[in-house]
Amino acid sequence: MIVAFGTYDSIRHPRVGIIIDGLRANGVDVTELNRPLGFTTSERVRMLREPWRLPAFGFRLLSRWISLIKDARALRREGAEPSVVLVGYLGHFDVILARRVFRRSTIVLDHLIFAGDTAQDRGTEGLRVRMLRWLDSAAIRSSDLVLVDTTEHEAMLPAGVESLVIPVGAREEWFVARPSNDELVPLPSVVFFGLFTPLQGAPVIAAAIAQALDDGAKFTATMIGTGQDWDEARSLLGDRQGVTWIDWVEASELPKLVAGHDVGLGIFGTGPKALRVVPNKVYEAAAAGCAVLTSDTPPQRALLGDGAIYAPPGDARALASALVKLTSSGAETKAARIRAREAAEQFRAARVVAPLLTALARRA
């Protein structure tokens, strides 16, 4: 039996849900001991900039841990002792608790993000970044097996750490939302959705869409979300005809909304982290049947191959040209959608966990 353990939120952060879905799809018995903390990544980073908010985080974490300890004791009273404990994404603190509660179990940490790296990407500096890098190190030391999403992230782990690269993938609802055919409407549609972080390069995307439309391209664009770079993106793109801004979409509604578009945009940031990741939105847009247009970085090209169209990171002019080319030809848009859909098959939950199943079988 595997226990998925921690304060993760598989709605806001689907990564751990994809791993659990994949394990179950392969016949593995997974029990969830989960008490969601309720703080987003952005809120956690904000606490570092505003330390007076940290007591609220500590109090809530402590209350969730008390519940998790009770849950673990109840599991043992039923005679169940997990062979493996999977600590979900954003589990930097949870894995330390798991190490103490499940002393005889193999502890697997889903280390999708490095806390110090993420904080630095979002503008945090100095002592706070060093503290978060110490937290990364403590979390990694508390685990027996560390999961990351790209080989570039694996290279950031300390020497001697046992690790596996597990692509993020997409949950089944994204595949279900996919249109039943690839026929295009007369006016192609482009969608970006995200938290407008520097990694995503939303100002680059906004500038490229503005340039493409000003140059006479014919398509509609939907920009979904808010965040750090929203104001700049909005000022660059504005309310041009055919552009729709949506601040928030419920997670349950997002797959259907994205699947109603022809082209899904990935990320175009230029920071070190942006060059090491394959973002959720790339997996999800491909699963939903959109053509994928994203930055030409080693991890994205390695994963997607011919399943995506690429433009250099941070280059709004090149991205505008790619948008014009992709949306000006119905045949090209359709072909790109088909290639993305074919590539997406490797992103199904049952397939992305294959390396983890093999590693756990060796440990059994």
Short mmCIF file of C-alpha atoms in Angstrom, two decimals:
data_model
loop_
_atom_site.label_atom_id
_atom_site.label_comp_id
_atom_site.label_asym_id
_atom_site.label_seq_id
_atom_site.Cartn_x
_atom_site.Cartn_y
_atom_site.Cartn_z
CA MET A 1 0.00 0.00 0.00
CA ILE A 2 1.09 3.54 -0.78
CA VAL A 3 -0.01 6.49 1.34
CA ALA A 4 -0.20 9.92 -0.29
CA PHE A 5 0.55 12.22 2.62
CA GLY A 6 0.61 15.92 3.34
CA THR A 7 -1.04 19.30 3.00
CA TYR A 8 -1.12 19.27 -0.80
CA ASP A 9 -4.00 20.65 -2.87
CA SER A 10 -4.48 18.57 -6.00
CA ILE A 11 -7.03 21.04 -7.40
CA ARG A 12 -4.72 24.06 -7.35
CA HIS A 13 -1.61 21.97 -7.96
CA PRO A 14 -2.58 18.91 -10.00
CA ARG A 15 0.86 17.26 -10.09
CA VAL A 16 0.33 14.98 -7.08
CA GLY A 17 -3.17 14.12 -8.30
CA ILE A 18 -1.70 12.98 -11.62
CA ILE A 19 0.78 10.72 -9.83
CA ILE A 20 -1.98 9.25 -7.66
CA ASP A 21 -4.25 8.77 -10.68
CA GLY A 22 -1.41 7.06 -12.55
CA LEU A 23 -0.61 4.69 -9.69
CA ARG A 24 -4.26 3.72 -9.31
CA ALA A 25 -4.65 3.25 -13.07
CA ASN A 26 -1.83 0.71 -12.81
CA GLY A 27 -3.59 -1.21 -10.03
CA VAL A 28 -1.71 0.25 -7.05
CA ASP A 29 -3.60 0.69 -3.78
CA VAL A 30 -3.24 4.36 -2.77
CA THR A 31 -4.69 5.79 0.44
CA GLU A 32 -4.74 9.56 0.84
CA LEU A 33 -3.99 11.20 4.18
CA ASN A 34 -4.44 14.76 2.99
CA ARG A 35 -5.22 17.95 4.88
CA PRO A 36 -4.84 20.82 2.36
CA LEU A 37 -3.06 23.84 3.76
CA GLY A 38 -4.90 26.31 1.58
CA PHE A 39 -2.00 28.62 0.68
CA THR A 40 -1.01 29.06 -2.96
CA THR A 41 2.61 29.27 -4.10
CA SER A 42 2.16 33.02 -4.60
CA GLU A 43 0.87 33.44 -1.05
CA ARG A 44 3.82 31.50 0.34
CA VAL A 45 6.29 33.69 -1.54
CA ARG A 46 4.42 36.78 -0.33
CA MET A 47 4.94 35.66 3.26
CA LEU A 48 8.68 35.83 2.71
CA ARG A 49 8.36 39.47 1.68
CA GLU A 50 5.98 40.20 4.57
CA PRO A 51 7.30 38.14 7.50
CA TRP A 52 4.52 39.26 9.85
CA ARG A 53 2.27 36.88 7.94
CA LEU A 54 4.37 33.83 8.86
CA PRO A 55 2.62 33.11 12.20
CA ALA A 56 -0.64 32.48 10.33
CA PHE A 57 1.18 30.00 8.12
CA GLY A 58 2.78 28.28 11.12
CA PHE A 59 -0.49 28.01 13.03
CA ARG A 60 -2.35 26.54 10.07
CA LEU A 61 0.47 24.11 9.29
CA LEU A 62 0.53 22.93 12.90
CA SER A 63 -3.22 22.33 12.93
CA ARG A 64 -2.99 20.30 9.69
CA TRP A 65 -0.09 18.28 11.07
CA ILE A 66 -2.04 17.40 14.21
CA SER A 67 -4.84 16.09 11.98
CA LEU A 68 -2.37 14.16 9.82
CA ILE A 69 -0.80 12.50 12.87
CA LYS A 70 -4.27 11.44 14.03
CA ASP A 71 -5.02 10.12 10.55
CA ALA A 72 -1.80 8.07 10.57
CA ARG A 73 -2.63 6.60 13.97
CA ALA A 74 -6.12 5.67 12.80
CA LEU A 75 -4.59 3.93 9.77
CA ARG A 76 -2.34 1.89 12.02
CA ARG A 77 -5.25 0.90 14.26
CA GLU A 78 -6.79 -0.65 11.17
CA GLY A 79 -3.65 -2.76 10.81
CA ALA A 80 -2.29 -0.89 7.78
CA GLU A 81 1.35 0.16 7.48
CA PRO A 82 2.37 1.68 4.14
CA SER A 83 5.41 0.41 2.32
CA VAL A 84 5.71 3.76 0.54
CA VAL A 85 4.70 7.28 1.56
CA LEU A 86 4.34 9.79 -1.26
CA VAL A 87 4.66 13.40 -0.08
CA GLY A 88 2.88 15.72 -2.47
CA TYR A 89 4.06 18.84 -4.26
CA LEU A 90 4.93 21.79 -1.97
CA GLY A 91 5.74 19.20 0.69
CA HIS A 92 8.96 20.79 1.94
CA PHE A 93 7.68 20.76 5.51
CA ASP A 94 5.39 17.72 5.20
CA VAL A 95 8.23 15.38 4.26
CA ILE A 96 9.97 16.17 7.55
CA LEU A 97 6.83 15.10 9.41
CA ALA A 98 6.42 12.02 7.19
CA ARG A 99 9.97 10.91 7.99
CA ARG A 100 9.11 10.88 11.70
CA VAL A 101 5.60 9.40 11.47
CA PHE A 102 6.44 6.60 9.01
CA ARG A 103 9.92 5.52 10.09
CA ARG A 104 9.86 2.13 8.33
CA SER A 105 8.37 3.33 5.05
CA THR A 106 10.11 4.47 1.88
CA ILE A 107 9.56 8.23 1.71
CA VAL A 108 9.07 9.59 -1.82
CA LEU A 109 9.16 13.37 -2.16
CA ASP A 110 7.57 15.02 -5.17
CA HIS A 111 10.00 17.93 -5.38
CA LEU A 112 8.45 19.68 -8.34
CA ILE A 113 9.80 23.06 -7.33
CA PHE A 114 12.88 24.23 -5.46
CA ALA A 115 11.65 26.80 -2.94
CA GLY A 116 14.74 28.99 -3.16
CA ASP A 117 14.73 28.91 -6.95
CA THR A 118 11.04 29.84 -7.12
CA ALA A 119 11.35 32.69 -4.63
CA GLN A 120 14.35 34.12 -6.52
CA ASP A 121 12.44 33.88 -9.79
CA ARG A 122 9.67 35.97 -8.25
CA GLY A 123 11.95 38.70 -7.00
CA THR A 124 12.96 37.58 -3.49
CA GLU A 125 16.63 38.03 -2.60
CA GLY A 126 19.23 37.64 0.11
CA LEU A 127 18.72 35.82 3.40
CA ARG A 128 15.22 34.66 2.55
CA VAL A 129 16.43 32.84 -0.54
CA ARG A 130 19.25 31.23 1.45
CA MET A 131 16.75 30.09 4.09
CA LEU A 132 14.55 28.51 1.44
CA ARG A 133 17.52 26.75 -0.11
CA TRP A 134 18.25 25.32 3.33
CA LEU A 135 14.62 24.17 3.45
CA ASP A 136 15.05 22.49 0.04
CA SER A 137 18.10 20.68 1.37
CA ALA A 138 16.33 19.57 4.58
CA ALA A 139 13.37 18.24 2.60
CA ILE A 140 15.59 16.30 0.22
CA ARG A 141 17.57 14.79 3.12
CA SER A 142 14.31 13.61 4.73
CA SER A 143 13.35 11.52 1.68
CA ASP A 144 14.54 8.23 0.22
CA LEU A 145 13.55 9.01 -3.37
CA VAL A 146 13.08 12.44 -4.96
CA LEU A 147 10.83 13.04 -7.96
CA VAL A 148 11.52 15.96 -10.31
CA ASP A 149 9.99 16.90 -13.64
CA THR A 150 12.99 17.57 -15.92
CA THR A 151 16.59 16.45 -16.21
CA GLU A 152 17.56 20.10 -15.69
CA HIS A 153 15.94 20.03 -12.26
CA GLU A 154 17.48 16.66 -11.50
CA ALA A 155 20.91 18.22 -12.07
CA MET A 156 20.18 20.68 -9.24
CA LEU A 157 19.92 17.90 -6.65
CA PRO A 158 22.88 17.19 -4.36
CA ALA A 159 25.24 14.40 -5.37
CA GLY A 160 24.21 10.98 -4.17
CA VAL A 161 20.47 11.68 -3.98
CA GLU A 162 18.32 8.92 -5.49
CA SER A 163 15.99 10.61 -7.98
CA LEU A 164 13.63 10.06 -10.87
CA VAL A 165 12.39 12.32 -13.65
CA ILE A 166 8.59 12.12 -13.86
CA PRO A 167 6.96 14.49 -16.38
CA VAL A 168 4.05 16.47 -14.92
CA GLY A 169 1.48 15.21 -17.40
CA ALA A 170 -2.21 16.13 -17.45
CA ARG A 171 -5.25 14.87 -15.59
CA GLU A 172 -7.94 12.97 -17.46
CA GLU A 173 -10.41 15.87 -17.49
CA TRP A 174 -8.15 17.67 -19.97
CA PHE A 175 -8.31 14.74 -22.39
CA VAL A 176 -12.08 14.44 -21.91
CA ALA A 177 -12.52 18.13 -22.78
CA ARG A 178 -10.81 17.66 -26.14
CA PRO A 179 -13.10 18.33 -29.16
CA SER A 180 -14.20 15.25 -31.05
CA ASN A 181 -12.79 16.60 -34.32
CA ASP A 182 -10.13 18.99 -35.55
CA GLU A 183 -12.31 21.19 -37.71
CA LEU A 184 -11.53 24.88 -37.32
CA VAL A 185 -13.87 27.81 -36.95
CA PRO A 186 -13.36 30.61 -39.52
CA LEU A 187 -11.53 32.80 -36.99
CA PRO A 188 -8.74 30.96 -35.10
CA SER A 189 -8.50 31.46 -31.35
CA VAL A 190 -5.47 31.67 -29.06
CA VAL A 191 -5.46 31.18 -25.28
CA PHE A 192 -3.01 31.88 -22.47
CA PHE A 193 -3.78 30.92 -18.88
CA GLY A 194 -1.57 31.30 -15.84
CA LEU A 195 -0.48 33.28 -12.80
CA PHE A 196 1.40 35.96 -14.78
CA THR A 197 4.71 35.17 -13.07
CA PRO A 198 8.06 36.19 -14.58
CA LEU A 199 8.65 32.57 -15.59
CA GLN A 200 5.61 32.70 -17.87
CA GLY A 201 6.67 35.81 -19.75
CA ALA A 202 3.17 37.24 -20.02
CA PRO A 203 4.42 40.69 -21.16
CA VAL A 204 6.24 38.99 -24.04
CA ILE A 205 3.06 37.15 -24.94
CA ALA A 206 0.97 40.32 -24.73
CA ALA A 207 3.42 42.29 -26.87
CA ALA A 208 3.50 39.51 -29.47
CA ILE A 209 -0.29 39.26 -29.71
CA ALA A 210 -0.52 43.04 -30.02
CA GLN A 211 2.07 43.11 -32.80
CA ALA A 212 0.47 40.22 -34.68
CA LEU A 213 -2.98 41.84 -34.54
CA ASP A 214 -1.60 45.26 -35.48
CA ASP A 215 0.12 43.62 -38.47
CA GLY A 216 -3.23 42.37 -39.71
CA ALA A 217 -3.38 38.83 -38.33
CA LYS A 218 -6.90 37.48 -37.92
CA PHE A 219 -7.48 35.63 -34.65
CA THR A 220 -9.05 36.10 -31.25
CA ALA A 221 -7.09 35.90 -28.00
CA THR A 222 -8.13 35.02 -24.45
CA MET A 223 -5.90 35.92 -21.50
CA ILE A 224 -6.85 34.06 -18.31
CA GLY A 225 -5.53 34.81 -14.83
CA THR A 226 -3.91 37.57 -12.80
CA GLY A 227 -0.60 38.01 -11.04
CA GLN A 228 2.70 39.83 -10.81
CA ASP A 229 3.06 40.76 -14.50
CA TRP A 230 -0.62 41.30 -15.25
CA ASP A 231 -0.49 45.11 -15.23
CA GLU A 232 2.40 45.21 -17.69
CA ALA A 233 0.78 42.64 -19.96
CA ARG A 234 -2.52 44.53 -19.90
CA SER A 235 -0.83 47.82 -20.76
CA LEU A 236 0.94 46.22 -23.73
CA LEU A 237 -2.07 44.44 -25.18
CA GLY A 238 -4.98 46.47 -23.85
CA ASP A 239 -8.51 45.92 -25.12
CA ARG A 240 -7.86 45.38 -28.79
CA GLN A 241 -10.77 44.00 -30.74
CA GLY A 242 -10.99 40.24 -30.31
CA VAL A 243 -9.00 40.18 -27.03
CA THR A 244 -10.77 38.93 -23.91
CA TRP A 245 -9.37 39.21 -20.37
CA ILE A 246 -10.67 36.79 -17.72
CA ASP A 247 -9.41 37.17 -14.17
CA TRP A 248 -10.46 33.80 -12.81
CA VAL A 249 -11.86 30.47 -13.99
CA GLU A 250 -12.77 27.61 -11.66
CA ALA A 251 -10.42 24.65 -12.07
CA SER A 252 -13.36 22.43 -13.04
CA GLU A 253 -14.28 24.79 -15.91
CA LEU A 254 -10.80 25.52 -17.24
CA PRO A 255 -10.28 22.38 -19.40
CA LYS A 256 -13.47 22.98 -21.37
CA LEU A 257 -12.66 26.67 -21.84
CA VAL A 258 -9.12 25.97 -23.06
CA ALA A 259 -10.30 23.14 -25.32
CA GLY A 260 -12.52 25.63 -27.11
CA HIS A 261 -9.43 27.35 -28.54
CA ASP A 262 -7.16 26.40 -31.42
CA VAL A 263 -3.77 27.45 -30.03
CA GLY A 264 -2.49 27.20 -26.45
CA LEU A 265 0.45 29.41 -25.46
CA GLY A 266 3.14 28.12 -23.13
CA ILE A 267 5.81 30.20 -21.42
CA PHE A 268 8.30 32.75 -22.76
CA GLY A 269 10.26 33.94 -19.71
CA THR A 270 14.03 34.22 -19.89
CA GLY A 271 15.04 33.56 -16.27
CA PRO A 272 17.03 30.47 -15.27
CA LYS A 273 13.94 28.67 -14.01
CA ALA A 274 12.01 29.34 -17.21
CA LEU A 275 14.76 27.53 -19.12
CA ARG A 276 14.51 24.43 -16.91
CA VAL A 277 10.79 23.68 -16.78
CA VAL A 278 7.98 22.28 -18.86
CA PRO A 279 4.91 24.12 -17.53
CA ASN A 280 1.56 22.57 -16.66
CA LYS A 281 -0.17 24.61 -19.35
CA VAL A 282 1.84 22.94 -22.12
CA TYR A 283 0.74 19.45 -21.05
CA GLU A 284 -2.82 20.58 -20.50
CA ALA A 285 -3.22 22.52 -23.75
CA ALA A 286 -1.91 19.56 -25.74
CA ALA A 287 -4.21 17.16 -23.87
CA ALA A 288 -7.15 19.47 -24.59
CA GLY A 289 -6.43 19.31 -28.32
CA CYS A 290 -4.87 22.73 -28.86
CA ALA A 291 -1.85 23.39 -31.01
CA VAL A 292 1.00 24.30 -28.64
CA LEU A 293 3.22 27.34 -29.17
CA THR A 294 5.89 27.71 -26.50
CA SER A 295 9.50 28.79 -25.92
CA ASP A 296 12.33 26.92 -27.56
CA THR A 297 14.10 25.53 -24.49
CA PRO A 298 15.91 22.20 -24.11
CA PRO A 299 13.41 20.57 -21.70
CA GLN A 300 10.37 21.58 -23.73
CA ARG A 301 11.84 20.50 -27.05
CA ALA A 302 13.05 17.22 -25.52
CA LEU A 303 9.60 16.43 -24.19
CA LEU A 304 7.37 17.73 -26.98
CA GLY A 305 9.52 17.21 -30.08
CA ASP A 306 7.38 17.84 -33.15
CA GLY A 307 4.29 18.13 -30.96
CA ALA A 308 4.82 21.88 -30.48
CA ILE A 309 5.81 25.01 -32.36
CA TYR A 310 8.63 27.04 -30.82
CA ALA A 311 9.79 30.64 -30.55
CA PRO A 312 12.87 31.95 -28.72
CA PRO A 313 12.31 32.89 -25.05
CA GLY A 314 11.69 36.59 -24.50
CA ASP A 315 11.42 37.40 -28.23
CA ALA A 316 8.06 39.06 -28.81
CA ARG A 317 8.78 39.70 -32.50
CA ALA A 318 9.58 36.04 -33.20
CA LEU A 319 6.52 34.95 -31.26
CA ALA A 320 4.35 37.37 -33.24
CA SER A 321 5.68 35.91 -36.49
CA ALA A 322 4.94 32.39 -35.28
CA LEU A 323 1.40 33.44 -34.34
CA VAL A 324 0.82 35.01 -37.73
CA LYS A 325 2.05 31.92 -39.55
CA LEU A 326 0.12 29.49 -37.36
CA THR A 327 -3.21 31.31 -37.53
CA SER A 328 -3.11 32.40 -41.18
CA SER A 329 -3.41 28.86 -42.53
CA GLY A 330 -6.25 26.61 -41.44
CA ALA A 331 -4.35 23.59 -42.70
CA GLU A 332 -1.27 24.48 -40.66
CA THR A 333 -3.29 25.10 -37.52
CA LYS A 334 -5.09 21.79 -37.92
CA ALA A 335 -1.83 19.90 -38.50
CA ALA A 336 -0.29 21.49 -35.40
CA ARG A 337 -3.32 20.49 -33.32
CA ILE A 338 -3.06 16.90 -34.51
CA ARG A 339 0.66 16.74 -33.68
CA ALA A 340 0.04 18.13 -30.20
CA ARG A 341 -2.78 15.67 -29.61
CA GLU A 342 -0.56 12.76 -30.60
CA ALA A 343 2.26 13.99 -28.35
CA ALA A 344 -0.18 14.32 -25.45
CA GLU A 345 -0.73 10.57 -25.25
CA GLN A 346 2.57 10.26 -23.39
CA PHE A 347 1.24 12.74 -20.81
CA ARG A 348 -1.56 10.50 -19.52
CA ALA A 349 -1.26 9.72 -15.82
CA ALA A 350 -0.90 5.97 -16.31
CA ARG A 351 2.15 6.52 -18.51
CA VAL A 352 4.02 9.28 -16.67
CA VAL A 353 4.33 7.15 -13.51
CA ALA A 354 6.04 4.27 -15.33
CA PRO A 355 9.55 5.13 -14.01
CA LEU A 356 8.18 5.35 -10.47
CA LEU A 357 6.51 1.95 -10.73
CA THR A 358 9.78 0.44 -11.92
CA ALA A 359 11.76 2.05 -9.09
CA LEU A 360 9.29 0.92 -6.44
CA ALA A 361 9.28 -2.63 -7.82
CA ARG A 362 13.06 -2.75 -7.39
CA ARG A 363 12.66 -1.71 -3.77
CA ALA A 364 9.94 -4.26 -2.99
#
